[in-house]
mmCIF file of C-alpha atoms and ligand atoms in Angstrom:
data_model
loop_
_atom_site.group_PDB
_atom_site.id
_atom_site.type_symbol
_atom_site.label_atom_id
_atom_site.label_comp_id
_atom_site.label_asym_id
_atom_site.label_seq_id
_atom_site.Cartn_x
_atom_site.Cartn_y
_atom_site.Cartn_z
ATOM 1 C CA UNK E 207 38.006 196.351 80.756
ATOM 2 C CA UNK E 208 38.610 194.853 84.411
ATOM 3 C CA UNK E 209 37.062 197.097 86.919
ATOM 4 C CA UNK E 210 38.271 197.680 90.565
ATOM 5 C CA UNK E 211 37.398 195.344 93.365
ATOM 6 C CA UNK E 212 34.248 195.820 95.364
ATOM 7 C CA UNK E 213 36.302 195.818 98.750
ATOM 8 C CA UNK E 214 33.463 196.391 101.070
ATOM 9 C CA UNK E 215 31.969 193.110 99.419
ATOM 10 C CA UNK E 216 35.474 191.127 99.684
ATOM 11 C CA UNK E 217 35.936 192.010 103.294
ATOM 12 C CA UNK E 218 32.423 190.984 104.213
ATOM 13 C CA UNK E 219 32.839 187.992 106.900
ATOM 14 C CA UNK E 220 35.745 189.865 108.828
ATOM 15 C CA UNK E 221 35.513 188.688 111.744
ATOM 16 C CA UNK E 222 38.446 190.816 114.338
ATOM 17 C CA UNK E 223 37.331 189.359 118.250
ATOM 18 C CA UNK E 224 37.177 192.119 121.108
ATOM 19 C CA UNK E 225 40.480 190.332 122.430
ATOM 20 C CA UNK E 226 41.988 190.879 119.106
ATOM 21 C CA UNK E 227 41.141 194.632 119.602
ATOM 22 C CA UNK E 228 42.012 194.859 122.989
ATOM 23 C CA UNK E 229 45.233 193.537 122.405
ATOM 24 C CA UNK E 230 45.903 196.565 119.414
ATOM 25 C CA UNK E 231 44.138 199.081 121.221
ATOM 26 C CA UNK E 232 47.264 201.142 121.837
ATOM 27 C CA UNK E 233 48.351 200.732 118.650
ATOM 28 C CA UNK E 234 44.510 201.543 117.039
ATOM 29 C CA UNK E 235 44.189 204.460 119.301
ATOM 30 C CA UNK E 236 47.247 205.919 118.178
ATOM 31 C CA UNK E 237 46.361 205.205 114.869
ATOM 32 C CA UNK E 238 42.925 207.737 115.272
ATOM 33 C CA UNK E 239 39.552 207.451 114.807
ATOM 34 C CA UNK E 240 39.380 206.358 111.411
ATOM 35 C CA UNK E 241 40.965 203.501 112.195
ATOM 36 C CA UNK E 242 38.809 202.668 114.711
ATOM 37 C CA UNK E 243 36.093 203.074 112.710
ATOM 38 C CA UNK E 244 37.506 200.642 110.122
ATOM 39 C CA UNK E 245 38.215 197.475 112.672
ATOM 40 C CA UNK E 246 34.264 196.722 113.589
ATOM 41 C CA UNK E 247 32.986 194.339 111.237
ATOM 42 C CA UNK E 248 30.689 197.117 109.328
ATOM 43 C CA UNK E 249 32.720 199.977 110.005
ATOM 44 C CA UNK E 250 35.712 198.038 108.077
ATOM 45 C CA UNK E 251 33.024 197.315 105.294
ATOM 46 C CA UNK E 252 32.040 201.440 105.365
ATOM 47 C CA UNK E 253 36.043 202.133 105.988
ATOM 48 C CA UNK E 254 36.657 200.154 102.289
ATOM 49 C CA UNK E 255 33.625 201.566 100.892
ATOM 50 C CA UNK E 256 34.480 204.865 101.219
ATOM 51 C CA UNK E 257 38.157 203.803 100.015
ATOM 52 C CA UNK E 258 36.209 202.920 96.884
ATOM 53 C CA UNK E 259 33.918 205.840 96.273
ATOM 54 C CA UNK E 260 37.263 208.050 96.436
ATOM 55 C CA UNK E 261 39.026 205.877 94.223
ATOM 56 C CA UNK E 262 36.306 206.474 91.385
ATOM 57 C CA UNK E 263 36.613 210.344 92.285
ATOM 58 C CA UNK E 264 39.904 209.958 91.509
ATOM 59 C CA UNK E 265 39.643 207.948 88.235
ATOM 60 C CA UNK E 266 36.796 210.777 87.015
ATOM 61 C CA UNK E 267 39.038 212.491 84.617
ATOM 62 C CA UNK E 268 36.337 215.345 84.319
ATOM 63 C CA UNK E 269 35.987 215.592 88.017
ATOM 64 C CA UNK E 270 37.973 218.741 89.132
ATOM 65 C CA UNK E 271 37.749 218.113 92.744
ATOM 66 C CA UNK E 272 40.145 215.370 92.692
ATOM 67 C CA UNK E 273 42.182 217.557 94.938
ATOM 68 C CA UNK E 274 39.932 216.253 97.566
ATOM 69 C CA UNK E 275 41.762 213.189 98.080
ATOM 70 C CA UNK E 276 45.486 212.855 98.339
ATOM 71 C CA UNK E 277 47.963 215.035 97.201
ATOM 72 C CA UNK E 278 50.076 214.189 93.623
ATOM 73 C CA UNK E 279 53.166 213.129 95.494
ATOM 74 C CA UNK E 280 55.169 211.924 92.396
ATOM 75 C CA UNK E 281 55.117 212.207 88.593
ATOM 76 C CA UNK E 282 53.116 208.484 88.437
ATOM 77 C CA UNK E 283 50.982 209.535 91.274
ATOM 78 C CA UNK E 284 48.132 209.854 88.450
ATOM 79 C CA UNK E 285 47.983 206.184 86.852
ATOM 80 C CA UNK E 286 46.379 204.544 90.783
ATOM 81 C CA UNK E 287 43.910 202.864 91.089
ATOM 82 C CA UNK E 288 44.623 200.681 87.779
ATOM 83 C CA UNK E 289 42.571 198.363 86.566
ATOM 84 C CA UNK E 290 41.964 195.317 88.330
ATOM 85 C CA UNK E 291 43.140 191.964 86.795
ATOM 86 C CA UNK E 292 40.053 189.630 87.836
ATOM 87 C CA UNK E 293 42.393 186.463 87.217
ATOM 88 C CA UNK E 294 44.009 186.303 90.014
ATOM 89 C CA UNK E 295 41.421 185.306 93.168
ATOM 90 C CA UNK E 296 41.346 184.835 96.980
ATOM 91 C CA UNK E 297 40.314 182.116 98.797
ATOM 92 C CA UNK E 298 39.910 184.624 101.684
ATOM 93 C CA UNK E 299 39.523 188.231 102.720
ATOM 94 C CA UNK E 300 41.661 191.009 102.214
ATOM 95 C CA UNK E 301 43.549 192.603 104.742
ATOM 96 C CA UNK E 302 42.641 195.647 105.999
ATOM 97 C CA UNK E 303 44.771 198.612 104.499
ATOM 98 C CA UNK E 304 45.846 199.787 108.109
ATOM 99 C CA UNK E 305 47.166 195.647 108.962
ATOM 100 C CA UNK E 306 49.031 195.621 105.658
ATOM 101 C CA UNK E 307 50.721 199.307 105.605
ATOM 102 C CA UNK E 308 51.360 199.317 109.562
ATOM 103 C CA UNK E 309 52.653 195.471 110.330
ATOM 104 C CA UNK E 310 56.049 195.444 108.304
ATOM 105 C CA UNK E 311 59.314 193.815 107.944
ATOM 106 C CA UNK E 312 61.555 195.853 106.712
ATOM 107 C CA UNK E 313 64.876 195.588 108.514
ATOM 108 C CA UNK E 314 66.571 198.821 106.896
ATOM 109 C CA UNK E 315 64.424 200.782 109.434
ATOM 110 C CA UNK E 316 63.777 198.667 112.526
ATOM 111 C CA UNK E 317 62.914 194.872 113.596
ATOM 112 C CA UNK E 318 59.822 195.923 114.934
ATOM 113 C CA UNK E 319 57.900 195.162 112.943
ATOM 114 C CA UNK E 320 54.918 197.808 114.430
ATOM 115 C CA UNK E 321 57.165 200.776 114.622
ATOM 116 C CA UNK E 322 58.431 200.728 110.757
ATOM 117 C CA UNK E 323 55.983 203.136 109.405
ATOM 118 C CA UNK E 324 56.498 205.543 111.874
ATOM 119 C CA UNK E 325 60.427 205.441 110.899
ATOM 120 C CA UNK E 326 60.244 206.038 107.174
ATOM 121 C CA UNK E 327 59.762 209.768 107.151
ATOM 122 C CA UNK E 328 63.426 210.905 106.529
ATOM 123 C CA UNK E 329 63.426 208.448 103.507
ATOM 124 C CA UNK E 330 63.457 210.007 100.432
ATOM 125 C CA UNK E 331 62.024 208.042 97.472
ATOM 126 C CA UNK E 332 62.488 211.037 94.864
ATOM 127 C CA UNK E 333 64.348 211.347 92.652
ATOM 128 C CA UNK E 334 64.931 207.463 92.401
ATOM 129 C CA UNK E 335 66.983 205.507 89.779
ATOM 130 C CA UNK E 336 66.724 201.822 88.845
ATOM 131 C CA UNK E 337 69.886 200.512 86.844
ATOM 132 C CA UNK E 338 69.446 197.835 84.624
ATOM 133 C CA UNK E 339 72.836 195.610 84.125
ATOM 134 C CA UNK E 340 74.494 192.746 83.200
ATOM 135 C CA UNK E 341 73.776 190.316 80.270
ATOM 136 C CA UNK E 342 71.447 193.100 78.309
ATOM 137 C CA UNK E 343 70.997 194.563 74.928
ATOM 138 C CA UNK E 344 70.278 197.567 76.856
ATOM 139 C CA UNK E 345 72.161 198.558 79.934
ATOM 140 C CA UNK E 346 70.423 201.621 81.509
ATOM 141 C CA UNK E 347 69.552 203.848 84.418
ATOM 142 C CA UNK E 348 66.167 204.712 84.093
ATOM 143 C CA UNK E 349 63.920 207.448 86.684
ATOM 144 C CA UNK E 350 61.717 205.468 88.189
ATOM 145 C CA UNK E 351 59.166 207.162 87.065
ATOM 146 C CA UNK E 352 59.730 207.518 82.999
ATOM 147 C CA UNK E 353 59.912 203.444 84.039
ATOM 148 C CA UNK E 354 56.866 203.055 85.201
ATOM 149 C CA UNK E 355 55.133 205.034 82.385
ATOM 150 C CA UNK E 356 56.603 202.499 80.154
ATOM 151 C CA UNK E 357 54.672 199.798 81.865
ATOM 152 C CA UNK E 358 51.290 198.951 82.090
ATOM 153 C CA UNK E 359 50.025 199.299 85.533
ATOM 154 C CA UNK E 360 47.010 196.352 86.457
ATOM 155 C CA UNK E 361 45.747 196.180 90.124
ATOM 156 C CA UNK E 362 45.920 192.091 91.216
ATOM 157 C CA UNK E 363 45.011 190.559 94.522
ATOM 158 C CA UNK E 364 47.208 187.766 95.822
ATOM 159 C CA UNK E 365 47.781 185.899 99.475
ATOM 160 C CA UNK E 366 50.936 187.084 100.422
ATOM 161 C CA UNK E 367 53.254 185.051 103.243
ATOM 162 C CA UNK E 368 56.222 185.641 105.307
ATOM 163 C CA UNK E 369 58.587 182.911 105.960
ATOM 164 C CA UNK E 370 57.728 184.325 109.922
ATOM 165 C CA UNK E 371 54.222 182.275 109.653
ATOM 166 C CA UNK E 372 52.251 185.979 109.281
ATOM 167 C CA UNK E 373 50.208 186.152 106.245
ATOM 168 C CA UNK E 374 47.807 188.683 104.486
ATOM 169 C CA UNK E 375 45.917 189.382 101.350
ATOM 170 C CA UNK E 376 46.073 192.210 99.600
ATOM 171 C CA UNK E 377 45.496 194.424 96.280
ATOM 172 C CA UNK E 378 48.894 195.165 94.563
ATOM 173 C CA UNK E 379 49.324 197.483 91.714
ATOM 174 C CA UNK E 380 52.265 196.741 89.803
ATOM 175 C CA UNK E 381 53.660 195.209 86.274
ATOM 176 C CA UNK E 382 54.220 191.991 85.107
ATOM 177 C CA UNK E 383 57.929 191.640 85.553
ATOM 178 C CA UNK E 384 58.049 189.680 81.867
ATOM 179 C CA UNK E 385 57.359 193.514 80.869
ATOM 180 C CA UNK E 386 60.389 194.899 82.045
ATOM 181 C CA UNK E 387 62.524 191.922 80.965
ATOM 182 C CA UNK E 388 61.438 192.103 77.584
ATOM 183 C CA UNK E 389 62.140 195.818 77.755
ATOM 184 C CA UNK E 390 66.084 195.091 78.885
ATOM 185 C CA UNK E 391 66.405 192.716 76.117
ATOM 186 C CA UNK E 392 68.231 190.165 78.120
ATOM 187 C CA UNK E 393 70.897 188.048 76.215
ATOM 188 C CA UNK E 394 71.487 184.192 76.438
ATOM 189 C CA UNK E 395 73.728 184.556 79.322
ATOM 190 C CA UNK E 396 71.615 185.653 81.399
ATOM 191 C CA UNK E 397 69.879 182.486 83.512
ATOM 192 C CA UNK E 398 68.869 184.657 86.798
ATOM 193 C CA UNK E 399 68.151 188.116 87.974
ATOM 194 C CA UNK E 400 69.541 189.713 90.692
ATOM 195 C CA UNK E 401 68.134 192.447 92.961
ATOM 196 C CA UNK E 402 69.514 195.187 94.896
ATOM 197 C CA UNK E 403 67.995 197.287 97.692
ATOM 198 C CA UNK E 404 68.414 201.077 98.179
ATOM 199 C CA UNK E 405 71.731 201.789 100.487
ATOM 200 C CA UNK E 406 70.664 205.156 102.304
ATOM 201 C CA UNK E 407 72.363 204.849 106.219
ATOM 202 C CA UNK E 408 71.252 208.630 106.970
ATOM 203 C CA UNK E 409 67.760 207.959 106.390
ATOM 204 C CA UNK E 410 67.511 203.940 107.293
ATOM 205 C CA UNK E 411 68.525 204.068 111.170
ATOM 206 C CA UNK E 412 68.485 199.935 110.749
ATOM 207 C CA UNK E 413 71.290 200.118 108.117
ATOM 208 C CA UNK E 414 73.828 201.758 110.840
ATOM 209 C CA UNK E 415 71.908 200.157 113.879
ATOM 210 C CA UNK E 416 72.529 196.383 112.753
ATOM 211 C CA UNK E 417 75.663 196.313 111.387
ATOM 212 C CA UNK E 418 76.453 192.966 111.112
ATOM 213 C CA UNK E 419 74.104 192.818 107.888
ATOM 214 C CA UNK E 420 75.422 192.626 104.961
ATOM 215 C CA UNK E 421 73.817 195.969 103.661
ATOM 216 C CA UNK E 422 72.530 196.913 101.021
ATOM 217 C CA UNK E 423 69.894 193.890 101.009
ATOM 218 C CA UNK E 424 69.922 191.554 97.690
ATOM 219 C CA UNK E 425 68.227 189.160 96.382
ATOM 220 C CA UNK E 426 67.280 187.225 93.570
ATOM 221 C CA UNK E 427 65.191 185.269 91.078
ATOM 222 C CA UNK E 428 65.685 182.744 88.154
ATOM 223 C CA UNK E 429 64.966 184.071 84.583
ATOM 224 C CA UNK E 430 62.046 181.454 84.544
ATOM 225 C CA UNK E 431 60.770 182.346 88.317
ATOM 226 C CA UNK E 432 61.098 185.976 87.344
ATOM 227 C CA UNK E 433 59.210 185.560 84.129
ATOM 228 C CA UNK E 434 56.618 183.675 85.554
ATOM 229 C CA UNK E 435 53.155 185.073 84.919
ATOM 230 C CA UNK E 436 52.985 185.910 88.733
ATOM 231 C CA UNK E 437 55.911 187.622 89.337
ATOM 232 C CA UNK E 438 55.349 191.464 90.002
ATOM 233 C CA UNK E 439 57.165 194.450 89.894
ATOM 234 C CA UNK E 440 55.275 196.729 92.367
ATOM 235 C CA UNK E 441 54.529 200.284 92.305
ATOM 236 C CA UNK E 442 51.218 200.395 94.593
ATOM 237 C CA UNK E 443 48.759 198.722 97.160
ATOM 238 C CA UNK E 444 45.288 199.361 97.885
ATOM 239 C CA UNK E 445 44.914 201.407 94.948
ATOM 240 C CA UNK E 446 47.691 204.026 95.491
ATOM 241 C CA UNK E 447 51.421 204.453 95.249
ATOM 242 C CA UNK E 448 53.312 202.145 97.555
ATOM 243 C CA UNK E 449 53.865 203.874 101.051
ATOM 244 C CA UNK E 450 57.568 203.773 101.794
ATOM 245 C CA UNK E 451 57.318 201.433 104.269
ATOM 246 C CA UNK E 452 55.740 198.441 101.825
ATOM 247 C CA UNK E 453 58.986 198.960 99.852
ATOM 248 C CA UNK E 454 58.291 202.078 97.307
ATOM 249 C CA UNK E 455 59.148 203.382 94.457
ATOM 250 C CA UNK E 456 59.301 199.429 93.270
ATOM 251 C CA UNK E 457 59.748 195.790 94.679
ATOM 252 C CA UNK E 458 58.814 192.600 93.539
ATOM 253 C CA UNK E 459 56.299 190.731 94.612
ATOM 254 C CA UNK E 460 56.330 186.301 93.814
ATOM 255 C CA UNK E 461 53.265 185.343 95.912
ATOM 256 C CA UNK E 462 54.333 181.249 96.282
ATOM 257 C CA UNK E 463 57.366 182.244 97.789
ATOM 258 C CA UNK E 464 58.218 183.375 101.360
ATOM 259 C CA UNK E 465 58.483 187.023 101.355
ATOM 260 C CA UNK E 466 61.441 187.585 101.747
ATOM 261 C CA UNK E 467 62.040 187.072 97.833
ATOM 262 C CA UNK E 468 60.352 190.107 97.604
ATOM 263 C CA UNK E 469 63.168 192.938 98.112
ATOM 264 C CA UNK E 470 61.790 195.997 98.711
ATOM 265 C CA UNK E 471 63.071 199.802 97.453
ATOM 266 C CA UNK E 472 64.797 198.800 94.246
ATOM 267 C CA UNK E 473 67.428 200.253 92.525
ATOM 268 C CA UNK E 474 69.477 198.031 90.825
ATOM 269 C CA UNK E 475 68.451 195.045 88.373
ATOM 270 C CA UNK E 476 71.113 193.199 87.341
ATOM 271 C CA UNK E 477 70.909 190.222 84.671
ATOM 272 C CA UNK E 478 73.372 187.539 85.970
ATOM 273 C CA UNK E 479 74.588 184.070 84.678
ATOM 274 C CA UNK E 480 75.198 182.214 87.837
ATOM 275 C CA UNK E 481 72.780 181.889 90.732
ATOM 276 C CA UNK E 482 73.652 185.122 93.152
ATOM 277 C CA UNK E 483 73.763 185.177 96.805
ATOM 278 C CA UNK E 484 71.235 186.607 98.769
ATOM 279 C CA UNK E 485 71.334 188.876 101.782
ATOM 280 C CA UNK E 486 69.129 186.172 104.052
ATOM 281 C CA UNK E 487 70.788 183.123 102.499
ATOM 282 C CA UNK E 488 74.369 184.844 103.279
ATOM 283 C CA UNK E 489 73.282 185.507 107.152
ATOM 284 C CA UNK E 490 72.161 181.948 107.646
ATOM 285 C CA UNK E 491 72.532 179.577 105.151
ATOM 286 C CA UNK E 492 70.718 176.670 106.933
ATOM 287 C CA UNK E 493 67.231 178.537 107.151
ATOM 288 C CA UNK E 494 66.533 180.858 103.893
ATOM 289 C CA UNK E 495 66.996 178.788 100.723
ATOM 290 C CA UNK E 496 67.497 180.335 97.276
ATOM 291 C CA UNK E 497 64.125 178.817 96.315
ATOM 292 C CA UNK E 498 62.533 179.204 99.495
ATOM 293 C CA UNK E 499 59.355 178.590 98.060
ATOM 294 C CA UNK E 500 56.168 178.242 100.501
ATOM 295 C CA UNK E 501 55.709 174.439 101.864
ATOM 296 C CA UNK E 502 53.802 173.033 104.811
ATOM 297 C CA UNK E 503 55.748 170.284 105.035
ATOM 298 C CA UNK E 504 59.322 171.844 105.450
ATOM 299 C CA UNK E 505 59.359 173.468 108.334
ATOM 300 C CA UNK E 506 61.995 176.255 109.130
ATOM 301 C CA UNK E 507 64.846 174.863 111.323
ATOM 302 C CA UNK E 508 63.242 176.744 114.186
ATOM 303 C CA UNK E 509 59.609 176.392 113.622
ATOM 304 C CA UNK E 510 56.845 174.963 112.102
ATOM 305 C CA UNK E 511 55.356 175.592 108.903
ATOM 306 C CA UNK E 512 52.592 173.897 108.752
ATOM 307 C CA UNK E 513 50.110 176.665 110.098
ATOM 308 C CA UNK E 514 49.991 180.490 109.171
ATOM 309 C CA UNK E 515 47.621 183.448 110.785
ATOM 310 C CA UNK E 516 46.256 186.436 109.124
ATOM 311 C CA UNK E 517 47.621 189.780 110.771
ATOM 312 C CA UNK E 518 46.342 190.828 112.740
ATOM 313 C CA UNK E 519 44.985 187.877 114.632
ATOM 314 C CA UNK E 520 47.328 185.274 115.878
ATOM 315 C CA UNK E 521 45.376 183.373 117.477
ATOM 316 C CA UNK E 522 43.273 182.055 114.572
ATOM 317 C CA UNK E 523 45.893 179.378 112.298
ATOM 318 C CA UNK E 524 45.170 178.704 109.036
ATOM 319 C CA UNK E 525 46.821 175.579 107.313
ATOM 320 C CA UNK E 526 49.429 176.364 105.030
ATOM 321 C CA UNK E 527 49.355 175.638 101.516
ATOM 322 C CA UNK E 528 51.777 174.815 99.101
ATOM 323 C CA UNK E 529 53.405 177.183 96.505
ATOM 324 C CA UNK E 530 50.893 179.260 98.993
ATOM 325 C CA UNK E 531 48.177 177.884 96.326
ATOM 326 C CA UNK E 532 49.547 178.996 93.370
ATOM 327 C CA UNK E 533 50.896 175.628 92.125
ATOM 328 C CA UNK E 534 48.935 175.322 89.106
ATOM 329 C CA UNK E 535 51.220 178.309 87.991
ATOM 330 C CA UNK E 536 54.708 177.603 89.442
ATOM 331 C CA UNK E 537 54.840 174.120 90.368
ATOM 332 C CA UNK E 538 56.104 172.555 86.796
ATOM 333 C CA UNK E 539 58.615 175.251 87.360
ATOM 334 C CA UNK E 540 60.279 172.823 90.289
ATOM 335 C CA UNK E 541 59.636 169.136 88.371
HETATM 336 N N1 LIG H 620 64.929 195.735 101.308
HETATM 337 C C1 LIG H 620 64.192 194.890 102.055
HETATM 338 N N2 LIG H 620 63.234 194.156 101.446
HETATM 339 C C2 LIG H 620 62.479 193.288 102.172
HETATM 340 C C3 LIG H 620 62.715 193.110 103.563
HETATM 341 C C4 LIG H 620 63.713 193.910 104.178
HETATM 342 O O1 LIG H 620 63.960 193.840 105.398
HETATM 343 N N3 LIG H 620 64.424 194.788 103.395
HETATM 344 N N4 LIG H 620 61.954 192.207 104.276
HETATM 345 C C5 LIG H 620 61.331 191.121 103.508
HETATM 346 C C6 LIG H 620 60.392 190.335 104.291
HETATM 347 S S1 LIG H 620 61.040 189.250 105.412
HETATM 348 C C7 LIG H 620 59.038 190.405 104.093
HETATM 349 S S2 LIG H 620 57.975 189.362 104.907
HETATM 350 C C8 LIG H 620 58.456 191.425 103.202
HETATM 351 C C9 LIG H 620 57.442 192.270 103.967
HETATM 352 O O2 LIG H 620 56.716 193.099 103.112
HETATM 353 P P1 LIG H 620 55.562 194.041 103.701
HETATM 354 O O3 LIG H 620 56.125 194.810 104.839
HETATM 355 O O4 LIG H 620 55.113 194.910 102.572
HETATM 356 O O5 LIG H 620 54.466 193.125 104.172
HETATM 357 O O6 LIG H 620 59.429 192.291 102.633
HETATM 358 C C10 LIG H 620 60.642 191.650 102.250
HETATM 359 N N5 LIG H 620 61.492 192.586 101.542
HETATM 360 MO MO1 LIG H 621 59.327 187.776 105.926
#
């Protein structure tokens, strides 16, 4: 059985310079002490550590005091942390949990991307439905959460990059997306998979705010890309549910590709037989591809790609790789 990630030991080697601090120190102070504590070299390795000694509180089914840690928010709140999947490696630290949950793009609540988790509190992500349509055996609205319960939950750390030149690593909990496939039974017609967004205006200001989007966002996936061994639907990060603003109940995750393939706040999966349109394609055609798979040498029409940076330091580049290293799974995909 896989066991959870030592974080404090994966993290060791942060290095976040005093400018680097400086520079977030409105945003750190704001964020309390805590976080503070966690962006010093060893206070980041204590910060993880003690992420770790609650998660194995939590995963103590005899220990009682489990109420110690977070509340049980949702029905699934119970199956986090899952077991890690030790195939999938790094070539790099992870993230720290308060980079990752607080440095979003997520364009149904703001641009900025700083200010998105503090604009997801009206969102509501229960009850939640997820249809399943198109070329199926089994068309279906499912709760999200008898869903998940039918999958099987495994904890995998990938690099993760937006198309923006930002990057990050982090510890995803999700499902193989093969797993729900298989469940939908998908018939011969079906040759890609289409996603669709949640479409909430009253409690996504960004939705009425920018209206020349073509809301609810959508995207989308061949049947091979989708099936790939990488390809995640995901329910959590860092051990716990997904907070809203990372996309919960359920997004999907394909680490070689530029992020925005992974559409966050599902609720519709639809099995399709002709390539669909996505929303980023359908604002600008000549920059966001339908493959838009991660490659140093083709650069977006308005910048480089060449050269990415961790969050939250800018300042250090890191050269790009491509499929974003995970070629030896995707690239015969592309030949
Ligand atoms: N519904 C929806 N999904 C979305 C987006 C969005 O604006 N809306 N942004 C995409 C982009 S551009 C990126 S880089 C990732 C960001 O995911 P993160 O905030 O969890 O890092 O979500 C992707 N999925
Ligand atoms: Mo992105």
């Amino acid at each position: 059985m896989p066991v959870r990630p030592n974080w404090s030991r994966a993290t060791d080697g942060v290095e976040v310079t005093p400018e680097e601090v400086f520079a977030n120190r409105r945003r750190f102070l704001k964020a309390g002490l805590a976080t503070i504590a966690a962006i010093g070299g060893s206070g980041l390795a204590l910060h993880l550590a003690g992420q770790q000694a609650r998660a194995d509180d939590d995963a103590d089914a005899d220990n009682n005091d489990a109420a110690e840690g977070e509340p049980q928010t949702t029905p699934t709140s119970d199956l986090y942390p899952a077991p890690l999947n030790e195939a999938y490696t790094l070539d790099r630290d992870l993230s720290a949990e308060t980079d990752a949950t607080r440095y979003n793009n997520f364009y149904e609540f703001t641009t900025d991307k700083t200010e998105v988790w503090k604009k997801v509190d009206k969102f509501e992500i229960r009850p939640w439905t997820v249809e399943i349509a198109g070329h199926v055996k089994e068309a279906k609205t499912w709760d999200i959460d008898d869903l998940i319960k039918r999958m099987d939950l495994e904890e995998r750390t990938y690099r993760f990059r937006c198309v923006e030149t930002w990057a990050m690593a982090v510890p995803w909990t999700g499902f193989p997306l093969k797993q729900l496939i298989d469940l939908c039974e998908p018939t011969g017609q079906a040759k890609y998979i289409r996603f669709v967004s949640f479409n909430k205006p009253d409690q996504a200001p960004g939705m009425v705010e920018y209206d020349w989007y073509n809301w609810p966002y959508y995207e989308g996936l061949s049947m091979a890309e989708a099936a790939n061994e990488l390809t995640l639907g995901v329910t959590g990060i860092y051990g716990k549910e997904l907070p809203k603003q990372n996309g919960a109940p359920l997004r999907v995750i394909t680490p070689w590709k530029y992020g925005y393939k992974s559409p966050k706040s599902i609720v519709k999966i639809e099995f399709v037989s002709e390539q669909p349109a996505t929303f980023w394609n359908d604002a600008n055609p000549d920059e966001y591809s339908f493959e838009s798979n991660v490659d140093p040498d083709v650069p977006h029409p308005r910048w480089s790609q060449a050269h990415e940076w961790m969050i939250p330091d800018r300042t250090k580049k890191i050269k790009t790789q491509k499929y974003n290293g995970y070629g030896e799974y995707v690239a015969d995909l592309y030949e």
